[in-house]
Amino acid sequence: FNKNMNSISITEKMLSFEQSDWHVHSTWSDGKNSLEQNIESARARNLSTLGCVEHVRVDSNWVADYVSA
């Protein structure tokens, strides 16, 4: 337990976690929606955090474009 973190209550931490989606794929790998659509959906759901993740394989040639997006 970090005593410096005690200004954030457990309830606030839980609400923050509930307002997050930490594992979202896009059409860059095997997701259904584009990055933009995922962001729009997160905003519509009032999420505070969105974790965009993809499956990168040895033969993935889109990584530089993904990072630029």
PDB file of N, CA, C and O in Angstrom:
ATOM      1  N   PHE A   1       0.833  -1.186   0.000  1.00  0.00           N
ATOM      2  CA  PHE A   1       0.000   0.000   0.000  1.00  0.00           C
ATOM      3  C   PHE A   1       0.872   1.242   0.000  1.00  0.00           C
ATOM      4  O   PHE A   1       1.761   1.383   0.831  1.00  0.00           O
ATOM      5  N   ASN A   2       0.647   2.116  -0.911  1.00  0.00           N
ATOM      6  CA  ASN A   2       1.392   3.367  -0.987  1.00  0.00           C
ATOM      7  C   ASN A   2       0.614   4.442  -0.259  1.00  0.00           C
ATOM      8  O   ASN A   2      -0.464   4.837  -0.679  1.00  0.00           O
ATOM      9  N   LYS A   3       1.145   4.935   0.834  1.00  0.00           N
ATOM     10  CA  LYS A   3       0.428   5.927   1.635  1.00  0.00           C
ATOM     11  C   LYS A   3       0.177   7.221   0.871  1.00  0.00           C
ATOM     12  O   LYS A   3      -0.734   7.956   1.176  1.00  0.00           O
ATOM     13  N   ASN A   4       0.979   7.495  -0.145  1.00  0.00           N
ATOM     14  CA  ASN A   4       0.763   8.701  -0.944  1.00  0.00           C
ATOM     15  C   ASN A   4      -0.472   8.597  -1.826  1.00  0.00           C
ATOM     16  O   ASN A   4      -0.959   9.589  -2.342  1.00  0.00           O
ATOM     17  N   MET A   5      -0.971   7.391  -2.015  1.00  0.00           N
ATOM     18  CA  MET A   5      -2.141   7.180  -2.854  1.00  0.00           C
ATOM     19  C   MET A   5      -3.442   7.250  -2.064  1.00  0.00           C
ATOM     20  O   MET A   5      -4.506   7.067  -2.605  1.00  0.00           O
ATOM     21  N   ASN A   6      -3.377   7.504  -0.758  1.00  0.00           N
ATOM     22  CA  ASN A   6      -4.585   7.458   0.051  1.00  0.00           C
ATOM     23  C   ASN A   6      -5.552   8.604  -0.223  1.00  0.00           C
ATOM     24  O   ASN A   6      -6.652   8.613   0.294  1.00  0.00           O
ATOM     25  N   SER A   7      -5.168   9.572  -1.050  1.00  0.00           N
ATOM     26  CA  SER A   7      -6.105  10.638  -1.401  1.00  0.00           C
ATOM     27  C   SER A   7      -7.163  10.148  -2.389  1.00  0.00           C
ATOM     28  O   SER A   7      -8.180  10.785  -2.577  1.00  0.00           O
ATOM     29  N   ILE A   8      -6.917   8.999  -3.009  1.00  0.00           N
ATOM     30  CA  ILE A   8      -7.892   8.402  -3.923  1.00  0.00           C
ATOM     31  C   ILE A   8      -8.579   7.266  -3.177  1.00  0.00           C
ATOM     32  O   ILE A   8      -7.938   6.317  -2.759  1.00  0.00           O
ATOM     33  N   SER A   9      -9.867   7.377  -3.025  1.00  0.00           N
ATOM     34  CA  SER A   9     -10.599   6.360  -2.273  1.00  0.00           C
ATOM     35  C   SER A   9     -10.757   5.076  -3.087  1.00  0.00           C
ATOM     36  O   SER A   9     -10.629   5.073  -4.307  1.00  0.00           O
ATOM     37  N   ILE A  10     -11.032   4.002  -2.387  1.00  0.00           N
ATOM     38  CA  ILE A  10     -11.283   2.723  -3.055  1.00  0.00           C
ATOM     39  C   ILE A  10     -12.454   2.857  -4.014  1.00  0.00           C
ATOM     40  O   ILE A  10     -12.431   2.343  -5.129  1.00  0.00           O
ATOM     41  N   THR A  11     -13.482   3.582  -3.622  1.00  0.00           N
ATOM     42  CA  THR A  11     -14.648   3.780  -4.485  1.00  0.00           C
ATOM     43  C   THR A  11     -14.252   4.492  -5.774  1.00  0.00           C
ATOM     44  O   THR A  11     -14.673   4.100  -6.860  1.00  0.00           O
ATOM     45  N   GLU A  12     -13.413   5.521  -5.665  1.00  0.00           N
ATOM     46  CA  GLU A  12     -12.962   6.241  -6.857  1.00  0.00           C
ATOM     47  C   GLU A  12     -12.145   5.330  -7.763  1.00  0.00           C
ATOM     48  O   GLU A  12     -12.281   5.376  -8.986  1.00  0.00           O
ATOM     49  N   LYS A  13     -11.306   4.493  -7.170  1.00  0.00           N
ATOM     50  CA  LYS A  13     -10.514   3.558  -7.965  1.00  0.00           C
ATOM     51  C   LYS A  13     -11.424   2.569  -8.677  1.00  0.00           C
ATOM     52  O   LYS A  13     -11.210   2.250  -9.844  1.00  0.00           O
ATOM     53  N   MET A  14     -12.434   2.066  -7.990  1.00  0.00           N
ATOM     54  CA  MET A  14     -13.353   1.109  -8.591  1.00  0.00           C
ATOM     55  C   MET A  14     -14.140   1.760  -9.708  1.00  0.00           C
ATOM     56  O   MET A  14     -14.336   1.166 -10.770  1.00  0.00           O
ATOM     57  N   LEU A  15     -14.596   2.992  -9.511  1.00  0.00           N
ATOM     58  CA  LEU A  15     -15.334   3.690 -10.558  1.00  0.00           C
ATOM     59  C   LEU A  15     -14.453   3.914 -11.771  1.00  0.00           C
ATOM     60  O   LEU A  15     -14.889   3.753 -12.908  1.00  0.00           O
ATOM     61  N   SER A  16     -13.206   4.249 -11.533  1.00  0.00           N
ATOM     62  CA  SER A  16     -12.282   4.449 -12.632  1.00  0.00           C
ATOM     63  C   SER A  16     -12.093   3.157 -13.412  1.00  0.00           C
ATOM     64  O   SER A  16     -12.076   3.147 -14.633  1.00  0.00           O
ATOM     65  N   PHE A  17     -11.955   2.043 -12.707  1.00  0.00           N
ATOM     66  CA  PHE A  17     -11.798   0.748 -13.364  1.00  0.00           C
ATOM     67  C   PHE A  17     -13.050   0.388 -14.150  1.00  0.00           C
ATOM     68  O   PHE A  17     -12.974  -0.113 -15.267  1.00  0.00           O
ATOM     69  N   GLU A  18     -14.226   0.661 -13.585  1.00  0.00           N
ATOM     70  CA  GLU A  18     -15.479   0.351 -14.259  1.00  0.00           C
ATOM     71  C   GLU A  18     -15.686   1.210 -15.493  1.00  0.00           C
ATOM     72  O   GLU A  18     -16.426   0.844 -16.385  1.00  0.00           O
ATOM     73  N   GLN A  19     -15.008   2.349 -15.556  1.00  0.00           N
ATOM     74  CA  GLN A  19     -15.150   3.248 -16.693  1.00  0.00           C
ATOM     75  C   GLN A  19     -14.035   3.020 -17.717  1.00  0.00           C
ATOM     76  O   GLN A  19     -13.734   3.884 -18.512  1.00  0.00           O
ATOM     77  N   SER A  20     -13.430   1.844 -17.669  1.00  0.00           N
ATOM     78  CA  SER A  20     -12.305   1.532 -18.546  1.00  0.00           C
ATOM     79  C   SER A  20     -12.556   0.231 -19.302  1.00  0.00           C
ATOM     80  O   SER A  20     -13.232  -0.663 -18.811  1.00  0.00           O
ATOM     81  N   ASP A  21     -12.004   0.167 -20.488  1.00  0.00           N
ATOM     82  CA  ASP A  21     -11.961  -1.077 -21.246  1.00  0.00           C
ATOM     83  C   ASP A  21     -10.512  -1.233 -21.684  1.00  0.00           C
ATOM     84  O   ASP A  21     -10.016  -0.451 -22.492  1.00  0.00           O
ATOM     85  N   TRP A  22      -9.829  -2.210 -21.130  1.00  0.00           N
ATOM     86  CA  TRP A  22      -8.391  -2.343 -21.316  1.00  0.00           C
ATOM     87  C   TRP A  22      -7.993  -3.308 -22.430  1.00  0.00           C
ATOM     88  O   TRP A  22      -6.811  -3.544 -22.650  1.00  0.00           O
ATOM     89  N   HIS A  23      -8.956  -3.880 -23.146  1.00  0.00           N
ATOM     90  CA  HIS A  23      -8.599  -4.881 -24.149  1.00  0.00           C
ATOM     91  C   HIS A  23      -9.556  -4.791 -25.341  1.00  0.00           C
ATOM     92  O   HIS A  23     -10.540  -5.522 -25.411  1.00  0.00           O
ATOM     93  N   VAL A  24      -9.240  -3.912 -26.280  1.00  0.00           N
ATOM     94  CA  VAL A  24     -10.089  -3.696 -27.452  1.00  0.00           C
ATOM     95  C   VAL A  24      -9.256  -3.885 -28.716  1.00  0.00           C
ATOM     96  O   VAL A  24      -8.211  -3.263 -28.880  1.00  0.00           O
ATOM     97  N   HIS A  25      -9.721  -4.758 -29.595  1.00  0.00           N
ATOM     98  CA  HIS A  25      -9.071  -4.971 -30.890  1.00  0.00           C
ATOM     99  C   HIS A  25      -9.790  -4.161 -31.962  1.00  0.00           C
ATOM    100  O   HIS A  25     -10.980  -3.884 -31.848  1.00  0.00           O
ATOM    101  N   SER A  26      -9.056  -3.813 -33.001  1.00  0.00           N
ATOM    102  CA  SER A  26      -9.655  -3.096 -34.129  1.00  0.00           C
ATOM    103  C   SER A  26      -9.450  -3.910 -35.405  1.00  0.00           C
ATOM    104  O   SER A  26      -8.897  -5.003 -35.380  1.00  0.00           O
ATOM    105  N   THR A  27      -9.872  -3.344 -36.503  1.00  0.00           N
ATOM    106  CA  THR A  27      -9.729  -4.006 -37.796  1.00  0.00           C
ATOM    107  C   THR A  27      -8.264  -4.135 -38.228  1.00  0.00           C
ATOM    108  O   THR A  27      -7.976  -4.799 -39.222  1.00  0.00           O
ATOM    109  N   TRP A  28      -7.353  -3.522 -37.490  1.00  0.00           N
ATOM    110  CA  TRP A  28      -5.928  -3.708 -37.793  1.00  0.00           C
ATOM    111  C   TRP A  28      -5.529  -5.163 -37.587  1.00  0.00           C
ATOM    112  O   TRP A  28      -4.597  -5.642 -38.215  1.00  0.00           O
ATOM    113  N   SER A  29      -6.211  -5.861 -36.678  1.00  0.00           N
ATOM    114  CA  SER A  29      -5.908  -7.295 -36.519  1.00  0.00           C
ATOM    115  C   SER A  29      -7.208  -8.076 -36.671  1.00  0.00           C
ATOM    116  O   SER A  29      -7.648  -8.291 -37.787  1.00  0.00           O
ATOM    117  N   ASP A  30      -7.854  -8.452 -35.586  1.00  0.00           N
ATOM    118  CA  ASP A  30      -9.047  -9.291 -35.731  1.00  0.00           C
ATOM    119  C   ASP A  30     -10.304  -8.692 -35.102  1.00  0.00           C
ATOM    120  O   ASP A  30     -11.246  -9.405 -34.804  1.00  0.00           O
ATOM    121  N   GLY A  31     -10.328  -7.386 -34.935  1.00  0.00           N
ATOM    122  CA  GLY A  31     -11.508  -6.728 -34.382  1.00  0.00           C
ATOM    123  C   GLY A  31     -12.543  -6.411 -35.443  1.00  0.00           C
ATOM    124  O   GLY A  31     -12.278  -6.499 -36.650  1.00  0.00           O
ATOM    125  N   LYS A  32     -13.736  -6.039 -35.002  1.00  0.00           N
ATOM    126  CA  LYS A  32     -14.838  -5.730 -35.922  1.00  0.00           C
ATOM    127  C   LYS A  32     -14.865  -4.263 -36.327  1.00  0.00           C
ATOM    128  O   LYS A  32     -15.392  -3.918 -37.382  1.00  0.00           O
ATOM    129  N   ASN A  33     -14.344  -3.366 -35.479  1.00  0.00           N
ATOM    130  CA  ASN A  33     -14.460  -1.921 -35.702  1.00  0.00           C
ATOM    131  C   ASN A  33     -13.091  -1.273 -35.887  1.00  0.00           C
ATOM    132  O   ASN A  33     -12.077  -1.763 -35.393  1.00  0.00           O
ATOM    133  N   SER A  34     -13.096  -0.124 -36.563  1.00  0.00           N
ATOM    134  CA  SER A  34     -11.870   0.653 -36.735  1.00  0.00           C
ATOM    135  C   SER A  34     -11.487   1.301 -35.404  1.00  0.00           C
ATOM    136  O   SER A  34     -12.286   1.333 -34.457  1.00  0.00           O
ATOM    137  N   LEU A  35     -10.259   1.829 -35.331  1.00  0.00           N
ATOM    138  CA  LEU A  35      -9.851   2.570 -34.134  1.00  0.00           C
ATOM    139  C   LEU A  35     -10.821   3.707 -33.846  1.00  0.00           C
ATOM    140  O   LEU A  35     -11.225   3.921 -32.697  1.00  0.00           O
ATOM    141  N   GLU A  36     -11.185   4.438 -34.880  1.00  0.00           N
ATOM    142  CA  GLU A  36     -12.094   5.574 -34.720  1.00  0.00           C
ATOM    143  C   GLU A  36     -13.439   5.125 -34.152  1.00  0.00           C
ATOM    144  O   GLU A  36     -14.003   5.783 -33.268  1.00  0.00           O
ATOM    145  N   GLN A  37     -13.960   4.020 -34.670  1.00  0.00           N
ATOM    146  CA  GLN A  37     -15.240   3.504 -34.170  1.00  0.00           C
ATOM    147  C   GLN A  37     -15.123   3.056 -32.714  1.00  0.00           C
ATOM    148  O   GLN A  37     -16.036   3.275 -31.919  1.00  0.00           O
ATOM    149  N   ASN A  38     -13.997   2.441 -32.362  1.00  0.00           N
ATOM    150  CA  ASN A  38     -13.786   2.036 -30.969  1.00  0.00           C
ATOM    151  C   ASN A  38     -13.750   3.247 -30.043  1.00  0.00           C
ATOM    152  O   ASN A  38     -14.314   3.225 -28.949  1.00  0.00           O
ATOM    153  N   ILE A  39     -13.093   4.305 -30.478  1.00  0.00           N
ATOM    154  CA  ILE A  39     -13.029   5.531 -29.675  1.00  0.00           C
ATOM    155  C   ILE A  39     -14.411   6.156 -29.538  1.00  0.00           C
ATOM    156  O   ILE A  39     -14.815   6.563 -28.448  1.00  0.00           O
ATOM    157  N   GLU A  40     -15.154   6.224 -30.632  1.00  0.00           N
ATOM    158  CA  GLU A  40     -16.520   6.763 -30.578  1.00  0.00           C
ATOM    159  C   GLU A  40     -17.388   5.945 -29.625  1.00  0.00           C
ATOM    160  O   GLU A  40     -18.158   6.506 -28.836  1.00  0.00           O
ATOM    161  N   SER A  41     -17.257   4.635 -29.676  1.00  0.00           N
ATOM    162  CA  SER A  41     -18.023   3.762 -28.785  1.00  0.00           C
ATOM    163  C   SER A  41     -17.643   3.991 -27.328  1.00  0.00           C
ATOM    164  O   SER A  41     -18.507   4.037 -26.448  1.00  0.00           O
ATOM    165  N   ALA A  42     -16.356   4.144 -27.075  1.00  0.00           N
ATOM    166  CA  ALA A  42     -15.895   4.405 -25.702  1.00  0.00           C
ATOM    167  C   ALA A  42     -16.464   5.725 -25.187  1.00  0.00           C
ATOM    168  O   ALA A  42     -16.901   5.819 -24.032  1.00  0.00           O
ATOM    169  N   ARG A  43     -16.461   6.739 -26.038  1.00  0.00           N
ATOM    170  CA  ARG A  43     -17.032   8.041 -25.631  1.00  0.00           C
ATOM    171  C   ARG A  43     -18.528   7.917 -25.358  1.00  0.00           C
ATOM    172  O   ARG A  43     -19.034   8.474 -24.388  1.00  0.00           O
ATOM    173  N   ALA A  44     -19.228   7.174 -26.202  1.00  0.00           N
ATOM    174  CA  ALA A  44     -20.673   6.991 -26.016  1.00  0.00           C
ATOM    175  C   ALA A  44     -20.975   6.253 -24.719  1.00  0.00           C
ATOM    176  O   ALA A  44     -22.025   6.464 -24.116  1.00  0.00           O
ATOM    177  N   ARG A  45     -20.049   5.394 -24.287  1.00  0.00           N
ATOM    178  CA  ARG A  45     -20.219   4.638 -23.045  1.00  0.00           C
ATOM    179  C   ARG A  45     -19.622   5.375 -21.847  1.00  0.00           C
ATOM    180  O   ARG A  45     -19.566   4.844 -20.750  1.00  0.00           O
ATOM    181  N   ASN A  46     -19.140   6.610 -22.069  1.00  0.00           N
ATOM    182  CA  ASN A  46     -18.526   7.431 -21.016  1.00  0.00           C
ATOM    183  C   ASN A  46     -17.338   6.749 -20.357  1.00  0.00           C
ATOM    184  O   ASN A  46     -17.119   6.887 -19.149  1.00  0.00           O
ATOM    185  N   LEU A  47     -16.550   6.035 -21.155  1.00  0.00           N
ATOM    186  CA  LEU A  47     -15.351   5.413 -20.617  1.00  0.00           C
ATOM    187  C   LEU A  47     -14.261   6.467 -20.448  1.00  0.00           C
ATOM    188  O   LEU A  47     -14.142   7.387 -21.258  1.00  0.00           O
ATOM    189  N   SER A  48     -13.465   6.317 -19.414  1.00  0.00           N
ATOM    190  CA  SER A  48     -12.361   7.247 -19.196  1.00  0.00           C
ATOM    191  C   SER A  48     -11.052   6.716 -19.781  1.00  0.00           C
ATOM    192  O   SER A  48     -10.126   7.482 -20.022  1.00  0.00           O
ATOM    193  N   THR A  49     -10.974   5.404 -20.006  1.00  0.00           N
ATOM    194  CA  THR A  49      -9.758   4.787 -20.519  1.00  0.00           C
ATOM    195  C   THR A  49     -10.105   3.701 -21.517  1.00  0.00           C
ATOM    196  O   THR A  49     -11.026   2.926 -21.303  1.00  0.00           O
ATOM    197  N   LEU A  50      -9.339   3.670 -22.608  1.00  0.00           N
ATOM    198  CA  LEU A  50      -9.524   2.645 -23.625  1.00  0.00           C
ATOM    199  C   LEU A  50      -8.156   2.064 -23.960  1.00  0.00           C
ATOM    200  O   LEU A  50      -7.242   2.791 -24.349  1.00  0.00           O
ATOM    201  N   GLY A  51      -8.004   0.770 -23.785  1.00  0.00           N
ATOM    202  CA  GLY A  51      -6.750   0.093 -24.106  1.00  0.00           C
ATOM    203  C   GLY A  51      -6.855  -0.590 -25.455  1.00  0.00           C
ATOM    204  O   GLY A  51      -7.527  -1.604 -25.594  1.00  0.00           O
ATOM    205  N   CYS A  52      -6.205  -0.015 -26.451  1.00  0.00           N
ATOM    206  CA  CYS A  52      -6.244  -0.567 -27.802  1.00  0.00           C
ATOM    207  C   CYS A  52      -5.106  -1.562 -27.953  1.00  0.00           C
ATOM    208  O   CYS A  52      -3.937  -1.206 -27.798  1.00  0.00           O
ATOM    209  N   VAL A  53      -5.446  -2.806 -28.224  1.00  0.00           N
ATOM    210  CA  VAL A  53      -4.452  -3.868 -28.371  1.00  0.00           C
ATOM    211  C   VAL A  53      -4.693  -4.598 -29.683  1.00  0.00           C
ATOM    212  O   VAL A  53      -5.809  -4.636 -30.191  1.00  0.00           O
ATOM    213  N   GLU A  54      -3.642  -5.147 -30.238  1.00  0.00           N
ATOM    214  CA  GLU A  54      -3.748  -5.884 -31.494  1.00  0.00           C
ATOM    215  C   GLU A  54      -2.868  -7.126 -31.425  1.00  0.00           C
ATOM    216  O   GLU A  54      -1.961  -7.214 -30.603  1.00  0.00           O
ATOM    217  N   HIS A  55      -3.134  -8.063 -32.313  1.00  0.00           N
ATOM    218  CA  HIS A  55      -2.297  -9.234 -32.457  1.00  0.00           C
ATOM    219  C   HIS A  55      -1.237  -8.921 -33.511  1.00  0.00           C
ATOM    220  O   HIS A  55      -1.563  -8.732 -34.678  1.00  0.00           O
ATOM    221  N   VAL A  56       0.007  -8.828 -33.075  1.00  0.00           N
ATOM    222  CA  VAL A  56       1.111  -8.552 -33.995  1.00  0.00           C
ATOM    223  C   VAL A  56       1.896  -9.842 -34.173  1.00  0.00           C
ATOM    224  O   VAL A  56       2.341 -10.450 -33.203  1.00  0.00           O
ATOM    225  N   ARG A  57       2.036 -10.220 -35.420  1.00  0.00           N
ATOM    226  CA  ARG A  57       2.759 -11.447 -35.742  1.00  0.00           C
ATOM    227  C   ARG A  57       4.029 -11.109 -36.524  1.00  0.00           C
ATOM    228  O   ARG A  57       4.208  -9.966 -36.958  1.00  0.00           O
ATOM    229  N   VAL A  58       4.867 -12.064 -36.711  1.00  0.00           N
ATOM    230  CA  VAL A  58       6.125 -11.851 -37.428  1.00  0.00           C
ATOM    231  C   VAL A  58       5.873 -11.253 -38.805  1.00  0.00           C
ATOM    232  O   VAL A  58       6.604 -10.379 -39.265  1.00  0.00           O
ATOM    233  N   ASP A  59       4.810 -11.673 -39.476  1.00  0.00           N
ATOM    234  CA  ASP A  59       4.531 -11.193 -40.825  1.00  0.00           C
ATOM    235  C   ASP A  59       3.604  -9.972 -40.871  1.00  0.00           C
ATOM    236  O   ASP A  59       3.179  -9.563 -41.950  1.00  0.00           O
ATOM    237  N   SER A  60       3.308  -9.378 -39.724  1.00  0.00           N
ATOM    238  CA  SER A  60       2.462  -8.166 -39.703  1.00  0.00           C
ATOM    239  C   SER A  60       3.228  -7.016 -40.333  1.00  0.00           C
ATOM    240  O   SER A  60       4.304  -6.647 -39.868  1.00  0.00           O
ATOM    241  N   ASN A  61       2.657  -6.447 -41.386  1.00  0.00           N
ATOM    242  CA  ASN A  61       3.333  -5.348 -42.084  1.00  0.00           C
ATOM    243  C   ASN A  61       2.646  -3.998 -41.875  1.00  0.00           C
ATOM    244  O   ASN A  61       2.963  -3.037 -42.533  1.00  0.00           O
ATOM    245  N   TRP A  62       1.737  -3.940 -40.926  1.00  0.00           N
ATOM    246  CA  TRP A  62       0.923  -2.745 -40.714  1.00  0.00           C
ATOM    247  C   TRP A  62       1.300  -1.978 -39.438  1.00  0.00           C
ATOM    248  O   TRP A  62       0.686  -0.957 -39.127  1.00  0.00           O
ATOM    249  N   VAL A  63       2.283  -2.424 -38.684  1.00  0.00           N
ATOM    250  CA  VAL A  63       2.576  -1.852 -37.369  1.00  0.00           C
ATOM    251  C   VAL A  63       2.915  -0.371 -37.455  1.00  0.00           C
ATOM    252  O   VAL A  63       2.411   0.436 -36.670  1.00  0.00           O
ATOM    253  N   ALA A  64       3.753   0.033 -38.386  1.00  0.00           N
ATOM    254  CA  ALA A  64       4.120   1.447 -38.505  1.00  0.00           C
ATOM    255  C   ALA A  64       2.893   2.311 -38.799  1.00  0.00           C
ATOM    256  O   ALA A  64       2.731   3.399 -38.217  1.00  0.00           O
ATOM    257  N   ASP A  65       2.005   1.844 -39.660  1.00  0.00           N
ATOM    258  CA  ASP A  65       0.775   2.583 -39.956  1.00  0.00           C
ATOM    259  C   ASP A  65      -0.135   2.655 -38.733  1.00  0.00           C
ATOM    260  O   ASP A  65      -0.756   3.682 -38.471  1.00  0.00           O
ATOM    261  N   TYR A  66      -0.206   1.577 -37.960  1.00  0.00           N
ATOM    262  CA  TYR A  66      -1.022   1.546 -36.744  1.00  0.00           C
ATOM    263  C   TYR A  66      -0.509   2.572 -35.737  1.00  0.00           C
ATOM    264  O   TYR A  66      -1.287   3.335 -35.166  1.00  0.00           O
ATOM    265  N   VAL A  67       0.784   2.603 -35.539  1.00  0.00           N
ATOM    266  CA  VAL A  67       1.391   3.553 -34.583  1.00  0.00           C
ATOM    267  C   VAL A  67       1.119   4.986 -35.038  1.00  0.00           C
ATOM    268  O   VAL A  67       0.856   5.855 -34.216  1.00  0.00           O
ATOM    269  N   SER A  68       1.153   5.221 -36.327  1.00  0.00           N
ATOM    270  CA  SER A  68       0.893   6.559 -36.859  1.00  0.00           C
ATOM    271  C   SER A  68      -0.563   6.983 -36.701  1.00  0.00           C
ATOM    272  O   SER A  68      -0.871   8.163 -36.625  1.00  0.00           O
ATOM    273  N   ALA A  69      -1.455   6.002 -36.682  1.00  0.00           N
ATOM    274  CA  ALA A  69      -2.889   6.296 -36.584  1.00  0.00           C
ATOM    275  C   ALA A  69      -3.194   6.866 -35.223  1.00  0.00           C
ATOM    276  O   ALA A  69      -4.006   7.680 -35.014  1.00  0.00           O
TER     277      ALA A  69
END
